[in-house]
Coordinates of C-alpha atoms and ligand atoms in Angstrom, one line a residue:
M381 CA -109.3 68.6 -32.1
E382 CA -112.4 66.5 -31.8
Q383 CA -110.8 63.8 -34.0
V384 CA -107.6 63.8 -32.3
E385 CA -109.1 63.6 -28.8
Q386 CA -110.3 60.1 -29.7
D387 CA -106.8 59.1 -30.7
P388 CA -105.4 56.7 -28.1
D389 CA -101.9 58.1 -28.7
F390 CA -103.1 61.5 -27.9
V391 CA -104.8 60.2 -24.8
T392 CA -101.6 58.6 -23.6
L393 CA -99.6 61.7 -24.4
S394 CA -102.1 63.9 -22.5
R395 CA -101.8 61.6 -19.5
Q396 CA -98.1 61.8 -19.6
F397 CA -98.2 65.6 -19.8
K398 CA -100.6 65.8 -17.0
A399 CA -98.5 63.6 -14.7
T400 CA -95.3 65.6 -15.5
A401 CA -97.1 68.9 -15.1
M402 CA -98.5 67.8 -11.7
E403 CA -95.1 66.9 -10.5
L404 CA -93.8 70.2 -11.6
I405 CA -96.6 72.0 -9.8
S406 CA -96.1 70.1 -6.6
V407 CA -92.4 70.9 -6.7
L408 CA -93.2 74.6 -7.2
E409 CA -95.9 74.4 -4.6
Q410 CA -93.3 73.6 -1.9
K411 CA -91.5 76.9 -2.8
Q412 CA -94.4 79.2 -3.4
K413 CA -97.9 79.0 -2.2
T414 CA -99.3 79.9 -5.7
G415 CA -99.4 76.3 -6.8
G416 CA -103.0 75.8 -5.9
R417 CA -104.3 78.0 -8.6
I418 CA -102.3 76.3 -11.3
K419 CA -103.7 73.0 -10.1
V420 CA -107.2 74.2 -10.6
L421 CA -106.2 75.3 -14.1
L422 CA -104.8 71.8 -14.8
E423 CA -108.1 70.3 -13.9
T424 CA -110.4 72.7 -15.8
L425 CA -108.6 73.7 -19.0
P426 CA -108.2 71.3 -21.9
L427 CA -104.8 69.8 -21.8
H428 CA -103.6 71.0 -25.2
K429 CA -104.3 74.6 -24.2
L430 CA -102.7 74.2 -20.9
A431 CA -99.6 72.8 -22.7
D432 CA -99.4 76.1 -24.6
I433 CA -99.8 78.2 -21.5
F434 CA -97.1 76.2 -19.7
V435 CA -94.6 76.4 -22.5
A436 CA -95.1 80.1 -22.9
S437 CA -94.1 80.6 -19.3
F438 CA -90.7 78.8 -19.6
E439 CA -87.5 80.3 -20.6
M440 CA -86.2 78.7 -23.7
S441 CA -84.1 79.4 -26.8
L442 CA -85.5 81.0 -29.9
E443 CA -85.1 77.8 -31.9
E444 CA -87.2 75.9 -29.4
Q445 CA -89.9 78.6 -29.4
L446 CA -90.0 78.5 -33.2
S447 CA -90.1 74.7 -33.3
M448 CA -93.0 74.8 -30.8
L449 CA -94.9 77.3 -33.0
D450 CA -94.1 75.1 -36.0
S451 CA -95.8 72.0 -34.6
V452 CA -99.3 72.2 -35.6
D453 CA -100.1 68.6 -35.0
P454 CA -101.5 68.5 -31.4
K455 CA -99.8 65.2 -30.7
V456 CA -96.4 66.5 -31.7
R457 CA -97.2 69.7 -29.8
L458 CA -98.1 67.9 -26.7
S459 CA -95.1 65.6 -26.8
K460 CA -92.8 68.6 -27.2
A461 CA -94.5 70.4 -24.3
T462 CA -94.1 67.3 -22.1
E463 CA -90.4 67.2 -22.9
L464 CA -90.0 70.9 -22.0
V465 CA -92.0 70.6 -18.7
D466 CA -89.9 67.5 -17.8
R467 CA -86.7 69.4 -18.5
H468 CA -87.8 72.2 -16.4
L469 CA -88.7 69.8 -13.6
Q470 CA -85.3 68.1 -13.8
S471 CA -83.4 71.4 -13.7
I472 CA -85.4 72.5 -10.6
R473 CA -84.6 69.2 -8.9
V474 CA -80.8 69.5 -9.6
A475 CA -80.8 73.0 -8.3
E476 CA -82.7 71.9 -5.2
K477 CA -80.2 69.1 -4.6
I478 CA -77.3 71.5 -4.7
T479 CA -78.9 74.0 -2.4
Q480 CA -79.7 71.2 0.0
K481 CA -76.2 70.1 0.1
V482 CA -74.8 73.5 0.7
E483 CA -77.4 74.2 3.4
G484 CA -76.5 70.8 5.0
Q485 CA -72.9 71.8 5.2
L486 CA -73.7 75.2 6.6
S487 CA -76.0 73.9 9.1
K488 CA -73.4 71.3 10.1
S489 CA -70.9 74.0 11.0
Q490 CA -73.6 76.1 12.7
K491 CA -74.6 73.0 14.7
E492 CA -71.0 72.4 15.7
F493 CA -70.6 76.0 16.7
L494 CA -73.8 75.9 18.8
L495 CA -72.7 72.6 20.4
R496 CA -69.3 74.1 21.3
Q497 CA -71.0 77.1 22.8
Q498 CA -73.2 74.8 24.9
M499 CA -70.2 72.8 25.9
R500 CA -68.4 75.9 26.9
A501 CA -71.4 77.0 29.0
I502 CA -71.6 73.6 30.6
K503 CA -67.9 73.6 31.4
E504 CA -68.2 77.0 32.9
E505 CA -71.1 75.8 35.1
L506 CA -69.0 72.9 36.2
G507 CA -66.0 75.1 36.9
D508 CA -64.0 73.0 34.5
N509 CA -60.8 74.8 33.5
D510 CA -59.8 72.7 30.7
D511 CA -61.2 75.1 28.2
D512 CA -59.9 76.9 25.1
E513 CA -60.5 80.3 26.7
D514 CA -58.6 79.3 29.8
D515 CA -55.8 78.0 27.6
L516 CA -55.7 81.3 25.9
A517 CA -55.6 83.1 29.2
A518 CA -52.7 80.9 30.3
L519 CA -51.0 81.7 27.0
E520 CA -51.5 85.4 27.6
R521 CA -50.0 85.1 31.1
K522 CA -47.0 83.2 29.7
M523 CA -46.6 85.9 27.1
Q524 CA -46.7 88.6 29.7
S525 CA -44.0 86.9 31.7
A526 CA -41.8 86.3 28.7
G527 CA -40.3 89.8 29.0
M528 CA -40.7 90.7 25.3
P529 CA -39.5 94.1 24.2
S530 CA -42.4 96.6 23.9
N531 CA -42.7 96.6 20.1
I532 CA -42.8 92.8 20.0
W533 CA -45.3 92.7 22.9
K534 CA -47.6 94.9 20.8
H535 CA -47.2 92.6 17.8
A536 CA -47.9 89.6 20.0
Q537 CA -51.0 91.2 21.5
R538 CA -52.4 92.0 18.1
E539 CA -51.9 88.4 17.1
L540 CA -53.5 87.2 20.4
R541 CA -56.6 89.4 19.8
R542 CA -56.9 87.9 16.4
L543 CA -56.7 84.4 17.8
K544 CA -59.3 85.1 20.4
K545 CA -61.8 86.1 17.7
M546 CA -61.2 82.9 15.8
P547 CA -63.3 79.8 16.4
P548 CA -60.9 77.0 17.2
Q549 CA -61.9 75.0 14.1
Q550 CA -60.8 77.8 11.7
P551 CA -57.8 76.7 9.7
G552 CA -55.4 79.4 10.9
Y553 CA -56.2 78.9 14.6
N554 CA -53.6 76.3 15.3
S555 CA -50.8 77.9 13.4
S556 CA -51.5 81.2 15.1
R557 CA -51.5 79.6 18.4
V558 CA -48.2 77.7 17.8
Y559 CA -46.6 80.9 16.8
L560 CA -47.7 82.7 19.9
E561 CA -46.5 79.8 22.0
L562 CA -43.1 80.2 20.4
L563 CA -43.1 83.9 21.1
A564 CA -44.0 83.2 24.7
D565 CA -41.3 80.4 25.0
L566 CA -38.4 82.4 23.5
P567 CA -35.9 83.7 26.1
W568 CA -36.2 87.4 25.3
Q569 CA -34.6 88.4 28.5
K570 CA -34.0 85.3 30.5
A571 CA -30.2 84.7 30.9
S572 CA -28.2 82.3 32.8
E573 CA -26.4 84.2 35.5
E574 CA -22.9 84.9 34.6
Q575 CA -20.5 84.1 37.4
E576 CA -17.3 86.1 37.9
L577 CA -14.9 84.4 35.5
D578 CA -12.1 82.6 37.3
L579 CA -9.4 82.2 34.8
K580 CA -7.4 79.7 36.9
A581 CA -10.5 77.6 37.3
A582 CA -11.2 77.8 33.6
K583 CA -7.7 76.7 32.9
D584 CA -8.0 73.8 35.3
R585 CA -11.2 72.7 33.7
L586 CA -9.8 72.7 30.2
D587 CA -6.7 70.8 31.5
C588 CA -9.0 68.3 33.3
D589 CA -11.2 67.7 30.2
H590 CA -8.5 67.6 27.6
Y591 CA -5.0 66.2 27.3
G592 CA -2.4 68.3 25.4
L593 CA -3.7 70.9 23.0
S594 CA -1.7 73.6 25.0
K595 CA -1.8 76.2 22.2
V596 CA -5.5 75.8 21.7
K597 CA -6.1 76.0 25.4
Q598 CA -3.9 79.1 25.6
R599 CA -6.0 80.8 22.9
I600 CA -9.2 79.9 24.7
I601 CA -7.9 81.4 27.9
E602 CA -6.9 84.6 26.1
Y603 CA -10.4 84.7 24.7
L604 CA -11.9 84.3 28.1
A605 CA -9.6 86.9 29.6
V606 CA -10.8 89.5 27.1
R607 CA -14.4 88.6 28.0
K608 CA -13.6 89.0 31.6
L609 CA -12.2 92.5 31.2
K610 CA -14.9 93.5 28.7
P611 CA -18.0 91.3 28.9
D612 CA -19.7 92.9 25.8
A613 CA -16.5 92.6 23.8
R614 CA -17.1 91.9 20.1
G615 CA -14.3 89.5 19.7
P616 CA -14.1 87.2 16.7
V617 CA -16.0 84.0 16.6
L618 CA -13.7 81.0 17.4
C619 CA -13.8 78.3 14.8
F620 CA -12.1 75.0 15.6
V621 CA -10.9 73.3 12.5
G622 CA -9.7 69.7 12.4
P623 CA -10.6 66.1 11.6
P624 CA -13.4 64.3 13.4
G625 CA -12.9 63.2 17.0
V626 CA -10.1 65.6 17.9
G627 CA -12.2 67.3 20.6
K628 CA -13.7 70.3 18.8
T629 CA -17.2 69.9 20.3
S630 CA -15.9 69.0 23.8
L631 CA -13.7 72.1 23.8
A632 CA -16.6 74.3 23.0
S633 CA -18.6 72.7 25.8
S634 CA -15.7 73.3 28.1
I635 CA -15.8 77.0 27.2
A636 CA -19.5 77.1 28.1
A637 CA -18.8 75.4 31.4
A638 CA -15.9 77.8 32.2
L639 CA -18.2 80.7 31.6
G640 CA -21.0 79.1 33.5
R641 CA -23.3 79.4 30.5
K642 CA -25.7 76.9 28.9
F643 CA -24.5 75.1 25.8
V644 CA -26.4 74.4 22.7
R645 CA -25.2 72.6 19.6
I646 CA -26.7 73.4 16.2
S647 CA -25.7 71.0 13.4
L648 CA -25.2 72.7 10.1
G649 CA -24.0 69.6 8.2
G650 CA -26.0 69.2 5.0
V651 CA -27.9 72.5 5.4
K652 CA -28.6 73.7 1.9
D653 CA -31.7 75.7 2.4
E654 CA -31.6 79.2 3.7
A655 CA -34.9 78.5 5.4
D656 CA -33.1 76.0 7.7
I657 CA -31.3 79.0 9.3
R658 CA -33.9 81.7 8.8
G659 CA -37.1 79.7 9.0
H660 CA -40.1 79.6 6.6
R661 CA -42.6 82.4 6.3
R662 CA -45.7 81.7 8.2
T663 CA -47.8 81.7 5.1
Y664 CA -46.4 78.2 4.2
I665 CA -48.1 75.2 5.5
G666 CA -45.9 73.4 8.0
S667 CA -43.6 76.4 8.4
M668 CA -41.1 76.4 11.2
P669 CA -38.6 78.7 12.8
G670 CA -35.0 78.3 11.7
R671 CA -32.5 76.2 13.6
L672 CA -31.1 79.2 15.6
I673 CA -34.4 80.3 17.0
D674 CA -35.3 76.7 17.6
G675 CA -32.0 76.2 19.5
L676 CA -32.6 79.2 21.6
K677 CA -36.1 78.0 22.5
R678 CA -34.6 74.7 23.5
V679 CA -31.9 76.2 25.7
A680 CA -34.3 78.8 27.1
V681 CA -31.7 81.4 27.9
C682 CA -30.7 84.3 25.6
N683 CA -26.9 84.1 26.4
P684 CA -25.9 80.4 25.8
V685 CA -22.7 79.3 24.1
M686 CA -24.0 78.2 20.7
L687 CA -21.9 75.7 18.7
L688 CA -22.4 76.0 15.0
D689 CA -21.2 72.5 14.2
E690 CA -19.8 71.6 10.8
I691 CA -20.0 75.1 9.4
D692 CA -18.0 74.0 6.3
K693 CA -20.8 71.5 5.3
T694 CA -23.4 74.1 4.4
G695 CA -23.8 74.5 0.7
S696 CA -25.8 76.7 -1.5
D697 CA -28.3 75.8 -4.2
V698 CA -31.6 77.1 -5.7
R699 CA -33.2 77.3 -2.2
G700 CA -30.9 80.1 -1.2
D701 CA -27.5 80.4 0.5
P702 CA -27.4 79.5 4.2
A703 CA -23.9 81.0 4.4
S704 CA -25.2 84.5 3.7
A705 CA -27.8 84.0 6.5
L706 CA -25.0 82.9 8.8
L707 CA -23.0 86.0 7.9
E708 CA -25.8 88.1 9.5
V709 CA -25.8 85.8 12.5
L710 CA -22.1 86.2 13.1
D711 CA -21.8 89.9 12.4
P712 CA -22.0 91.7 15.8
E713 CA -23.4 94.8 14.0
Q714 CA -26.3 92.9 12.4
N715 CA -27.1 90.1 14.8
K716 CA -28.7 92.5 17.3
S717 CA -31.8 92.3 15.1
F718 CA -31.7 88.9 13.5
N719 CA -34.7 88.4 11.3
D720 CA -36.2 84.9 11.3
H721 CA -38.9 84.7 8.6
Y722 CA -41.1 82.6 10.8
L723 CA -40.8 84.8 13.8
N724 CA -41.2 87.9 11.7
V725 CA -39.9 90.2 14.5
P726 CA -36.3 90.9 15.2
Y727 CA -34.5 88.9 17.8
D728 CA -31.4 90.0 19.5
L729 CA -28.6 87.4 19.1
S730 CA -25.9 89.7 20.4
K731 CA -25.7 88.0 23.8
V732 CA -25.1 84.6 22.4
I733 CA -21.5 83.4 22.2
F734 CA -20.9 81.6 18.9
V735 CA -18.3 79.0 18.5
A736 CA -18.0 77.1 15.2
T737 CA -16.4 73.8 14.1
A738 CA -15.3 72.7 10.7
N739 CA -13.4 69.8 9.2
R740 CA -11.7 72.0 6.6
V741 CA -11.2 75.7 6.0
Q742 CA -11.4 75.7 2.2
P743 CA -15.2 75.1 1.8
I744 CA -16.1 78.0 4.1
P745 CA -17.0 81.0 2.1
P746 CA -14.4 83.7 2.5
P747 CA -16.7 86.4 3.9
L748 CA -17.8 84.0 6.6
L749 CA -14.3 82.9 7.3
D750 CA -13.4 86.5 7.7
R751 CA -15.6 86.8 10.7
M752 CA -14.0 83.9 12.4
E753 CA -10.7 83.1 14.0
V754 CA -9.6 79.7 12.9
I755 CA -7.9 77.5 15.5
E756 CA -6.5 74.3 14.0
L757 CA -6.6 71.0 15.8
P758 CA -4.5 68.8 13.5
G759 CA -5.0 65.5 15.2
Y760 CA -3.0 63.3 17.6
T761 CA 0.1 61.2 17.4
A762 CA -0.1 57.6 18.6
E763 CA 1.6 58.6 21.8
E764 CA -0.9 61.4 22.4
K765 CA -3.8 59.1 21.7
L766 CA -2.4 56.7 24.3
R767 CA -2.2 59.4 27.0
I768 CA -5.8 60.6 26.1
A769 CA -7.0 57.0 26.4
M770 CA -5.3 56.3 29.7
Q771 CA -6.2 59.6 31.3
H772 CA -9.6 60.5 29.9
L773 CA -11.3 57.9 27.7
I774 CA -10.9 54.7 29.9
P775 CA -12.2 56.3 33.1
R776 CA -15.1 57.8 31.2
V777 CA -16.0 54.6 29.3
L778 CA -15.8 52.6 32.5
D779 CA -18.1 55.0 34.3
Q780 CA -20.5 55.0 31.4
H781 CA -20.8 51.3 31.7
G782 CA -21.2 51.1 35.4
L783 CA -17.7 49.7 35.9
N784 CA -14.5 50.8 37.6
S785 CA -10.9 49.7 37.5
E786 CA -11.6 47.0 40.1
Y787 CA -13.5 45.0 37.4
L788 CA -11.8 45.9 34.2
Q789 CA -8.2 46.8 33.6
I790 CA -7.0 47.7 30.2
P791 CA -3.2 47.8 30.3
E792 CA -1.3 50.4 28.4
A793 CA 0.2 47.9 26.1
M794 CA -3.3 46.8 25.1
V795 CA -4.4 50.3 24.4
K796 CA -1.4 50.7 22.2
L797 CA -2.4 47.6 20.3
V798 CA -6.0 49.0 19.9
I799 CA -4.5 52.2 18.5
Q800 CA -2.2 50.4 16.1
R801 CA -4.4 47.6 15.0
Y802 CA -8.0 48.7 15.2
T803 CA -8.0 52.4 14.5
R804 CA -6.5 54.6 11.9
E805 CA -7.8 58.1 12.4
A806 CA -6.6 61.5 13.4
G807 CA -9.0 61.9 16.3
V808 CA -9.9 59.5 19.1
R809 CA -13.5 58.6 18.3
N810 CA -13.0 55.1 17.0
L811 CA -10.5 54.5 19.8
E812 CA -13.3 55.4 22.3
R813 CA -15.7 53.1 20.5
N814 CA -13.3 50.2 20.7
L815 CA -12.7 50.8 24.4
A816 CA -16.5 50.9 24.9
A817 CA -16.7 47.5 23.2
L818 CA -14.2 46.1 25.7
A819 CA -16.2 47.7 28.6
R820 CA -19.5 46.2 27.3
A821 CA -17.9 42.7 27.3
A822 CA -16.8 43.2 30.8
A823 CA -20.2 44.6 31.9
V824 CA -21.7 41.3 30.6
R825 CA -19.4 39.4 32.8
V826 CA -20.1 41.5 35.9
A827 CA -23.9 41.4 35.3
E828 CA -23.7 37.7 34.9
Q829 CA -21.9 37.3 38.2
E830 CA -24.5 39.4 39.8
Q831 CA -27.1 36.9 38.6
A832 CA -25.1 33.9 39.8
V833 CA -24.6 35.5 43.2
S834 CA -28.3 36.0 43.7
V835 CA -28.9 32.3 42.9
S836 CA -26.0 30.8 44.9
K837 CA -23.3 32.5 46.9
D838 CA -20.7 30.2 45.3
V839 CA -18.8 32.9 43.5
H840 CA -15.7 30.8 42.8
K841 CA -17.5 28.6 40.4
L842 CA -18.7 31.4 38.3
A843 CA -18.7 30.8 34.6
S844 CA -19.6 33.5 32.1
P845 CA -21.2 31.8 29.1
L846 CA -22.6 35.1 27.9
L847 CA -19.1 36.6 27.7
D848 CA -17.7 33.5 26.1
N849 CA -20.4 33.6 23.5
R850 CA -19.6 37.2 22.9
L851 CA -16.0 36.4 22.7
A852 CA -16.6 33.5 20.4
E853 CA -18.6 35.5 18.0
G854 CA -15.6 37.9 17.6
A855 CA -18.3 40.5 17.5
E856 CA -17.9 43.6 15.5
M857 CA -17.6 46.7 17.5
E858 CA -20.8 48.7 17.6
M859 CA -21.3 52.4 16.7
E860 CA -22.6 53.8 19.9
V861 CA -21.6 54.0 23.4
L862 CA -24.7 52.9 25.4
P863 CA -24.4 53.4 29.1
M864 CA -25.6 50.3 30.8
G865 CA -27.2 52.1 33.7
V866 CA -25.7 49.7 36.2
N867 CA -25.2 51.1 39.6
N868 CA -21.5 51.2 40.5
N869 CA -21.8 50.9 44.2
E870 CA -24.2 48.0 44.2
I871 CA -21.9 46.0 41.9
S872 CA -18.8 46.8 43.9
T873 CA -20.3 45.6 47.2
A874 CA -21.6 42.4 45.6
F875 CA -18.4 41.5 43.8
K876 CA -15.5 42.5 45.9
I877 CA -14.5 38.8 45.8
S878 CA -14.6 38.2 42.1
S879 CA -11.4 38.5 40.1
R880 CA -10.8 41.5 37.9
L881 CA -10.8 41.2 34.2
V882 CA -7.5 42.1 32.7
V883 CA -7.6 42.6 28.9
D884 CA -5.0 40.6 27.0
E885 CA -4.2 40.2 23.4
A886 CA -6.4 37.1 22.9
M887 CA -9.3 38.8 24.5
L888 CA -8.8 41.9 22.4
E889 CA -8.9 39.7 19.3
K890 CA -12.1 37.9 20.4
I891 CA -13.9 41.1 21.3
L892 CA -12.8 43.4 18.6
G893 CA -12.2 40.8 15.8
P894 CA -9.1 40.3 13.8
P895 CA -6.8 43.3 13.6
R896 CA -8.0 45.8 11.0
F897 CA -4.7 47.4 10.3
D898 CA -1.4 45.7 10.3
D899 CA 1.9 47.4 10.9
Q900 CA 3.6 44.7 8.9
E901 CA 1.6 45.6 5.8
A902 CA 3.6 48.6 4.9
A903 CA 6.9 46.8 5.4
D904 CA 5.8 43.8 3.4
R905 CA 4.4 45.7 0.6
V906 CA 7.2 48.1 0.2
A907 CA 9.6 45.1 0.1
T908 CA 7.9 44.0 -3.1
P909 CA 9.5 45.5 -6.2
G910 CA 7.3 48.0 -8.0
V911 CA 5.5 49.3 -5.0
S912 CA 6.2 52.7 -3.5
V913 CA 4.5 54.6 -0.8
G914 CA 2.6 57.9 -1.1
L915 CA 1.0 60.0 1.5
V916 CA -2.5 61.4 0.9
W917 CA -4.5 63.9 2.9
T918 CA -8.3 63.8 3.5
N919 CA -10.8 65.4 5.8
F920 CA -10.3 62.6 8.2
G921 CA -6.5 63.0 8.4
G922 CA -3.5 61.5 6.6
E923 CA -3.3 58.2 4.9
V924 CA -0.6 56.0 3.5
Q925 CA -1.2 54.9 0.0
F926 CA 0.6 52.3 -2.0
V927 CA 1.3 52.9 -5.6
E928 CA 1.9 49.6 -7.5
A929 CA 3.4 49.1 -10.9
T930 CA 3.9 46.0 -12.9
A931 CA 5.9 45.6 -16.1
M932 CA 4.5 43.2 -18.7
I933 CA 5.6 42.2 -22.1
G934 CA 3.7 44.5 -24.5
N935 CA 4.1 47.3 -27.0
G936 CA 5.2 50.0 -24.5
E937 CA 1.8 51.4 -23.6
L938 CA 0.9 52.6 -20.1
H939 CA -2.3 51.5 -18.5
L940 CA -3.6 53.2 -15.4
T941 CA -6.2 51.5 -13.4
G942 CA -8.6 52.8 -10.7
Q943 CA -10.2 56.2 -10.5
L944 CA -7.3 58.4 -10.6
G945 CA -7.1 62.2 -10.6
D946 CA -5.2 64.2 -13.2
V947 CA -2.3 64.8 -11.0
I948 CA -1.7 61.1 -10.3
K949 CA -2.1 60.3 -14.0
E950 CA 0.5 62.9 -14.8
S951 CA 2.8 61.6 -12.1
A952 CA 2.5 58.1 -13.5
K953 CA 3.5 59.4 -17.0
I954 CA 6.5 61.2 -15.5
A955 CA 7.5 58.1 -13.7
L956 CA 7.4 56.1 -16.9
T957 CA 9.6 58.6 -18.8
W958 CA 12.0 58.5 -16.0
V959 CA 12.2 54.7 -16.1
C960 CA 12.5 54.6 -19.9
V961 CA 15.3 57.1 -19.9
Ligands
ADP1483 P1 -15.1 66.5 17.3 O1 -16.1 67.5 17.7 O2 -13.8 67.1 17.0 O3 -15.5 65.6 16.2 P2 -15.5 65.5 19.9 O4 -15.3 66.8 20.7 O5 -16.8 64.9 19.8 O6 -14.8 65.6 18.5 O7 -14.5 64.4 20.6 C1 -14.7 63.1 20.5 C2 -14.3 62.4 21.8 O8 -12.9 62.5 22.0 C3 -14.9 63.2 23.0 O9 -15.4 62.2 23.9 C4 -13.7 63.9 23.6 O10 -13.9 64.1 25.0 C5 -12.6 63.1 23.3 N1 -11.3 63.9 23.1 C6 -10.9 64.4 22.0 N2 -9.7 65.1 22.2 C7 -9.4 64.9 23.5 C8 -8.3 65.3 24.4 N3 -7.3 66.1 23.9 N4 -8.4 65.0 25.6 C9 -9.4 64.3 26.1 N5 -10.4 63.8 25.4 C10 -10.4 64.1 24.1

């Protein structure tokens, strides 16, 4: 030892060991107050002995212990001891860092909690009501007045108690609150008052809203009559089936008006997920109630007329079968306790009057169809469309655009042209859109005149560049009817003097563009040899289809072009054999 103590390497190593050991002791000192004694040892004992004492007190593997014992050379021994002390020091530091981090987080949330408590106390002192607790009290009041059945009220109270115990920053707080709000908002008992049903008035209303459709109206009146005699009658659900734009939705809303009930429409088009009808369980993030419960919340009464629109467009896939959920909804025995997964308590749907619409009967699953009474609306003839346009669509479109017949006149002959040249549909929706395009153009003219009048009273010189521009563009008709919000009376007083716009053929072409469908087409094409006419049927009504054939020099093969179905291919072959014979 004496020799080695002179060795400069040993001296450096000792210094290094001492420094590391001191560091370790000061770290330990912060934790326990025993550090002072070890410090004294460090000063008094020879370093190589101290290294042995230190190492003996550490936890280490057997190999390390053996290798320590094995090192007889004091330099090697000291360097190994330094390494071990350093490792111990590092591990303590890492552990400390982690604890600090955790403690930091904890104390942050504790701090937040404390601050919130203080804020609450300050608000209380100030008499400020905008407080979570007050919110909860308001929610409780709302729940009390919602008229929930007793078992549901108990369930809601349990949930509310849980909510009250939660700090607002807890993850489940918000979802629990939204859920209780839904429970409070749902119309458990609130119903629109049913008036004494006046069948004559109901009939008048149906006649006033809809042209023709006498059989359908008759069936609706029968339905209403049964309801009048037996209000809780479990009659079949009416299902209007027909192409788009034949008045299915508006008939359903007329039923609601006749019964004096609120009307809510639920679109089922494209619903493939059962959860859309029944809701998601609340355990899922972002869970929501199904469309039915959502519709009832919107309409806020428990006895609305609910239109299940496009019931034929629901499909089933891996996410379940919405049709089976609808079965429960439409079954009077089962819908008394409809179970929405989100709501998780039964809801009584028996007071709701369901009406459904569909484009076709075939895609509706038979058990569902079995619960409904199908009423077909096949579409209108050109003559019927003309009457609907003259009696219903034109007055409504004019009104929607802030006009009346003093400013715009659409003669019958022009409506006929619109029907023939610009629409080819079973219903009247496109016809209504085209009429709206005419009304918009007229509204531009009226609005321009209003501007000109306010500048000068010289109404005779009025020009309408905006209208001309619009006419020149031959603008395409647009998809939506947007009411212009122009006040009828104001306009009429300002423009009594101005001339009224009468739609003629030229104007029609300028506003609606060149005719889309041509009567002549069929005549021209059929006159060509090799062309014959077929009729096809689609969801949107009937279509005329031309089948063309051309004979060419060749080796007698038949070529079919286009995407043809098997039936058509077969027909083409039959036609060929017939020609060849
Ligand atoms: P659907 O639900 O069948 O697709 P809508 O009920 O939305 O059609 O009807 C489209 C428009 O056509 C509505 O503005 C409606 O008032 C009108 N309409 C349809 N049929 C008639 C009719 N027979 N008499 C009056 N208006 C009708």
